Amino acid sequence: MAKLIFFGKPMAGKGTFSKLVSKETGIVHISTGDLFRKEMADETELGKSIKDKMDKGELISDDITVELLKKNLPESFILDGFPRTLNQAEMFKEISDIDLVVDIDVSDETVIERTLARRICRKCGAIYGLNIKPNQEGVCDKCGGELYQRDDDNEKTIKDRLEVYNNQTKPLLDFYKDKLVRIDGNRTVDPILQDILKTLKEKSLYM
Ligand code: AMP
C-alpha cells in the first residue's frame, strides 16, 4: 500500500508520471483536474459552476475540491494536482496520512514550452507533447482517438497558473518537508521514471 503525492508546477509532468507509475505499480492515479473535467464533460451542476474558473486557470474552492476527492479516494493512491493550497493539505490530513511527496522540479521555461505543445487523446486520455509525439499529427497512437488541446493550455493562462503555483502551492514544499523527495524533471521521460521507481523501491512503497 502506498499513499503518494506527485507535486510540482503545472506541466512538471505530474499527469504523465502518475499514469506511468500507476501502470508499473498498480497504485491508483487520482487527478483532481481530471475529476473536475469529468464533471464538466458530464455537465453536472458542479461541472457548470466551475467552468469559468477552470478556463481561467484559477483554483476551485478548497471545500468543493476536498469533497470531490473524498468521494473518489481509494486506499492506495497517487495524487496528481492535489493538494494545491496549505488549507487543502491541512483538510486532507484529517482524511488520510501520506507516505511520500515526489516533487518533480522543472524550470518556468520548460513549463511554457511544454504547455504549448501538449495534446491529449479525447478517447483514452493519453498525453503527447515535446518528447512524446504521435506518429500522425492529431491522432492517438494507442487508440486512434482524436488529439485535442486543453482550453487552459495557452500562454496567458499558463503564466497565471505559474503565479498561482508560486503564491499558493509552493509553500506546501515546507509543509511536507519531512516526506519530500526532489526529482529533476527537466529531462526526458525515461530517466525521470526510473528515478521515481527507484525512490519508491528504496522506501519500500513498491516491490
Ligand atoms: P490540472 O489538470 O491539475 O492542471 O488542473 C486543471 C484545473 O483544475 C486547475 O487550473 C484548477 O482550476 C482545477 N484544479 C485541479 N486541482 C485542483 C485543486 N487541488 N484545487 C483547486 N483547483 C484545482
Short mmCIF file of C-alpha atoms and ligand atoms in Angstrom, two decimals:
data_model
loop_
_atom_site.label_atom_id
_atom_site.label_comp_id
_atom_site.label_asym_id
_atom_site.label_seq_id
_atom_site.Cartn_x
_atom_site.Cartn_y
_atom_site.Cartn_z
CA MET A 1 0.00 0.00 0.00
CA ALA A 2 1.24 3.48 -0.82
CA LYS A 3 -0.12 6.97 -0.32
CA LEU A 4 1.73 9.29 -2.64
CA ILE A 5 1.56 12.90 -3.80
CA PHE A 6 3.16 13.87 -7.12
CA PHE A 7 3.94 17.53 -6.66
CA GLY A 8 5.21 20.27 -8.97
CA LYS A 9 4.45 23.27 -11.15
CA PRO A 10 1.77 22.93 -13.80
CA MET A 11 3.31 20.90 -16.69
CA ALA A 12 6.04 19.43 -14.48
CA GLY A 13 4.87 16.00 -15.65
CA LYS A 14 2.63 15.05 -12.72
CA GLY A 15 -0.01 13.56 -15.03
CA THR A 16 2.44 11.73 -17.25
CA PHE A 17 4.42 10.18 -14.39
CA SER A 18 1.34 9.41 -12.31
CA LYS A 19 -0.01 7.38 -15.23
CA LEU A 20 3.31 5.61 -15.91
CA VAL A 21 3.98 4.83 -12.25
CA SER A 22 0.38 3.70 -11.80
CA LYS A 23 0.75 1.30 -14.74
CA GLU A 24 4.01 -0.10 -13.35
CA THR A 25 2.93 -0.42 -9.71
CA GLY A 26 -0.86 -0.76 -9.78
CA ILE A 27 -1.24 2.19 -7.39
CA VAL A 28 -4.37 4.14 -8.45
CA HIS A 29 -3.84 7.53 -10.12
CA ILE A 30 -6.20 10.27 -8.90
CA SER A 31 -6.11 13.66 -10.65
CA THR A 32 -8.37 16.36 -9.21
CA GLY A 33 -8.13 18.19 -12.58
CA ASP A 34 -9.46 15.04 -14.33
CA LEU A 35 -12.25 14.72 -11.73
CA PHE A 36 -13.25 18.34 -12.43
CA ARG A 37 -13.02 17.89 -16.22
CA LYS A 38 -15.26 14.83 -15.96
CA GLU A 39 -17.85 16.87 -14.04
CA MET A 40 -17.73 19.46 -16.85
CA ALA A 41 -17.98 16.83 -19.61
CA ASP A 42 -20.97 15.25 -17.83
CA GLU A 43 -22.48 18.75 -17.49
CA THR A 44 -23.31 18.24 -13.82
CA GLU A 45 -24.31 21.22 -11.64
CA LEU A 46 -20.81 21.17 -10.18
CA GLY A 47 -19.31 20.96 -13.68
CA LYS A 48 -21.21 24.03 -14.84
CA SER A 49 -20.32 26.02 -11.73
CA ILE A 50 -16.55 25.53 -12.10
CA LYS A 51 -16.12 26.05 -15.87
CA ASP A 52 -15.29 29.73 -15.65
CA LYS A 53 -12.55 29.21 -13.07
CA MET A 54 -11.15 26.18 -14.89
CA ASP A 55 -10.87 28.12 -18.15
CA LYS A 56 -9.00 30.92 -16.40
CA GLY A 57 -6.64 28.54 -14.58
CA GLU A 58 -7.93 29.67 -11.18
CA LEU A 59 -8.29 27.28 -8.26
CA ILE A 60 -11.64 25.76 -7.34
CA SER A 61 -12.60 26.28 -3.69
CA ASP A 62 -10.94 24.04 -1.11
CA ASP A 63 -14.27 22.71 0.21
CA ILE A 64 -15.51 21.62 -3.24
CA THR A 65 -12.13 20.10 -4.13
CA VAL A 66 -11.69 18.12 -0.92
CA GLU A 67 -15.31 16.89 -1.02
CA LEU A 68 -14.92 15.60 -4.60
CA LEU A 69 -11.60 13.93 -3.78
CA LYS A 70 -13.01 12.29 -0.64
CA LYS A 71 -15.70 10.62 -2.77
CA ASN A 72 -13.05 9.22 -5.13
CA LEU A 73 -10.24 8.23 -2.77
CA PRO A 74 -9.01 4.60 -2.85
CA GLU A 75 -6.83 3.01 -0.15
CA SER A 76 -3.64 3.24 -2.17
CA PHE A 77 -3.17 6.31 -4.38
CA ILE A 78 -1.02 8.71 -6.37
CA LEU A 79 -2.48 12.20 -6.01
CA ASP A 80 -1.85 14.41 -9.02
CA GLY A 81 -2.71 18.10 -8.71
CA PHE A 82 -3.77 17.89 -5.07
CA PRO A 83 -3.21 19.50 -2.61
CA ARG A 84 -2.75 22.93 -4.20
CA THR A 85 -3.15 25.09 -1.07
CA LEU A 86 -2.00 24.87 2.54
CA ASN A 87 -5.64 24.71 3.60
CA GLN A 88 -6.26 21.69 1.32
CA ALA A 89 -3.20 19.94 2.83
CA GLU A 90 -4.50 20.60 6.33
CA MET A 91 -8.00 19.38 5.43
CA PHE A 92 -6.55 16.27 3.79
CA LYS A 93 -4.53 15.48 6.92
CA GLU A 94 -7.83 14.78 8.68
CA ILE A 95 -8.80 12.25 5.96
CA SER A 96 -5.55 10.39 5.28
CA ASP A 97 -1.83 10.20 6.00
CA ILE A 98 0.84 10.45 3.30
CA ASP A 99 3.91 8.23 2.77
CA LEU A 100 5.85 10.30 0.27
CA VAL A 101 5.71 13.56 -1.70
CA VAL A 102 7.59 13.43 -5.01
CA ASP A 103 8.50 16.95 -6.15
CA ILE A 104 9.06 16.95 -9.91
CA ASP A 105 11.17 20.07 -10.27
CA VAL A 106 11.19 21.99 -13.60
CA SER A 107 12.11 25.50 -14.80
CA ASP A 108 9.48 28.06 -15.89
CA GLU A 109 10.87 27.90 -19.47
CA THR A 110 10.20 24.14 -19.58
CA VAL A 111 6.67 24.75 -18.29
CA ILE A 112 5.78 27.25 -21.03
CA GLU A 113 7.37 25.24 -23.85
CA ARG A 114 5.55 22.07 -22.80
CA THR A 115 2.19 23.81 -22.37
CA LEU A 116 2.04 25.00 -25.94
CA ALA A 117 3.00 21.52 -27.24
CA ARG A 118 0.61 19.38 -25.11
CA ARG A 119 -2.13 17.35 -26.82
CA ILE A 120 -4.47 14.85 -25.12
CA CYS A 121 -6.48 11.96 -26.56
CA ARG A 122 -10.22 12.51 -26.28
CA LYS A 123 -10.85 8.78 -26.16
CA CYS A 124 -8.19 7.23 -23.87
CA GLY A 125 -6.59 10.26 -22.17
CA ALA A 126 -3.06 9.54 -23.50
CA ILE A 127 -0.82 12.61 -23.32
CA TYR A 128 1.50 13.80 -26.12
CA GLY A 129 3.98 16.67 -26.15
CA LEU A 130 7.53 17.81 -26.84
CA ASN A 131 9.13 14.46 -26.08
CA ILE A 132 6.30 12.10 -26.99
CA LYS A 133 4.96 12.98 -30.42
CA PRO A 134 2.20 10.95 -32.11
CA ASN A 135 3.15 9.14 -35.34
CA GLN A 136 0.40 11.03 -37.14
CA GLU A 137 -0.43 14.61 -36.12
CA GLY A 138 -3.76 14.88 -34.29
CA VAL A 139 -4.27 11.10 -33.96
CA CYS A 140 -3.60 8.94 -30.89
CA ASP A 141 -1.05 6.11 -31.47
CA LYS A 142 -2.70 3.94 -28.86
CA CYS A 143 -6.39 4.02 -29.82
CA GLY A 144 -6.74 6.18 -32.95
CA GLY A 145 -8.71 8.79 -30.96
CA GLU A 146 -8.67 12.50 -31.76
CA LEU A 147 -6.00 14.60 -30.02
CA TYR A 148 -7.10 17.93 -28.58
CA GLN A 149 -5.58 20.90 -26.79
CA ARG A 150 -6.97 21.75 -23.36
CA ASP A 151 -8.72 25.15 -23.22
CA ASP A 152 -6.36 26.24 -20.45
CA ASP A 153 -3.17 25.31 -22.39
CA ASN A 154 -2.35 28.80 -23.71
CA GLU A 155 0.45 31.23 -22.80
CA LYS A 156 -1.68 33.72 -20.83
CA THR A 157 -3.31 31.01 -18.72
CA ILE A 158 -0.07 29.12 -18.04
CA LYS A 159 1.61 32.32 -16.77
CA ASP A 160 -1.37 32.91 -14.47
CA ARG A 161 -1.16 29.29 -13.31
CA LEU A 162 2.57 29.67 -12.56
CA GLU A 163 1.73 32.68 -10.41
CA VAL A 164 -0.98 30.71 -8.62
CA TYR A 165 1.59 27.94 -8.06
CA ASN A 166 4.18 30.35 -6.63
CA ASN A 167 1.71 32.09 -4.32
CA GLN A 168 -0.50 29.23 -3.16
CA THR A 169 1.06 25.84 -3.91
CA LYS A 170 4.82 26.27 -3.47
CA PRO A 171 4.51 26.86 0.32
CA LEU A 172 3.42 23.20 0.57
CA LEU A 173 7.04 22.16 -0.01
CA ASP A 174 7.71 23.36 3.52
CA PHE A 175 4.53 21.73 4.90
CA TYR A 176 5.69 18.34 3.54
CA LYS A 177 9.43 18.81 4.10
CA ASP A 178 9.78 15.57 6.12
CA LYS A 179 8.14 13.48 3.36
CA LEU A 180 9.71 15.20 0.37
CA VAL A 181 11.97 13.84 -2.35
CA ARG A 182 13.08 16.03 -5.25
CA ILE A 183 13.40 14.69 -8.80
CA ASP A 184 14.94 16.72 -11.64
CA GLY A 185 12.06 16.99 -14.10
CA ASN A 186 13.91 18.91 -16.84
CA ARG A 187 14.81 15.60 -18.55
CA THR A 188 13.25 13.10 -20.91
CA VAL A 189 10.66 10.64 -19.63
CA ASP A 190 12.72 7.51 -19.02
CA PRO A 191 15.41 8.76 -16.58
CA ILE A 192 12.75 10.58 -14.55
CA LEU A 193 10.52 7.48 -14.40
CA GLN A 194 13.48 5.30 -13.36
CA ASP A 195 14.41 7.77 -10.59
CA ILE A 196 10.85 7.77 -9.24
CA LEU A 197 10.56 3.96 -9.28
CA LYS A 198 13.98 3.61 -7.62
CA THR A 199 12.90 6.01 -4.88
CA LEU A 200 9.65 4.09 -4.28
CA LYS A 201 11.61 0.83 -4.01
CA GLU A 202 14.13 2.35 -1.60
CA LYS A 203 11.24 3.47 0.61
CA SER A 204 9.59 0.01 0.31
CA LEU A 205 6.48 1.55 -1.24
CA TYR A 206 6.73 -0.78 -4.23
CA MET A 207 8.45 -4.22 -4.52
P1 AMP B 1 -4.75 20.18 -13.62
O1 AMP B 1 -5.36 19.19 -14.53
O2 AMP B 1 -4.21 19.54 -12.36
O3 AMP B 1 -3.74 21.06 -14.28
O4 AMP B 1 -5.94 21.15 -13.12
C1 AMP B 1 -6.70 21.93 -14.02
C2 AMP B 1 -7.56 22.93 -13.25
O5 AMP B 1 -8.43 22.23 -12.36
C3 AMP B 1 -6.78 23.89 -12.36
O6 AMP B 1 -6.28 25.00 -13.07
C4 AMP B 1 -7.87 24.28 -11.36
O7 AMP B 1 -8.80 25.18 -11.94
C5 AMP B 1 -8.60 22.96 -11.15
N1 AMP B 1 -7.98 22.16 -10.06
C6 AMP B 1 -7.35 20.95 -10.17
N2 AMP B 1 -6.91 20.51 -8.98
C7 AMP B 1 -7.26 21.46 -8.08
C8 AMP B 1 -7.06 21.60 -6.67
N3 AMP B 1 -6.40 20.68 -5.94
N4 AMP B 1 -7.58 22.70 -6.08
C9 AMP B 1 -8.25 23.65 -6.78
N5 AMP B 1 -8.44 23.59 -8.09
C10 AMP B 1 -7.96 22.52 -8.75
#
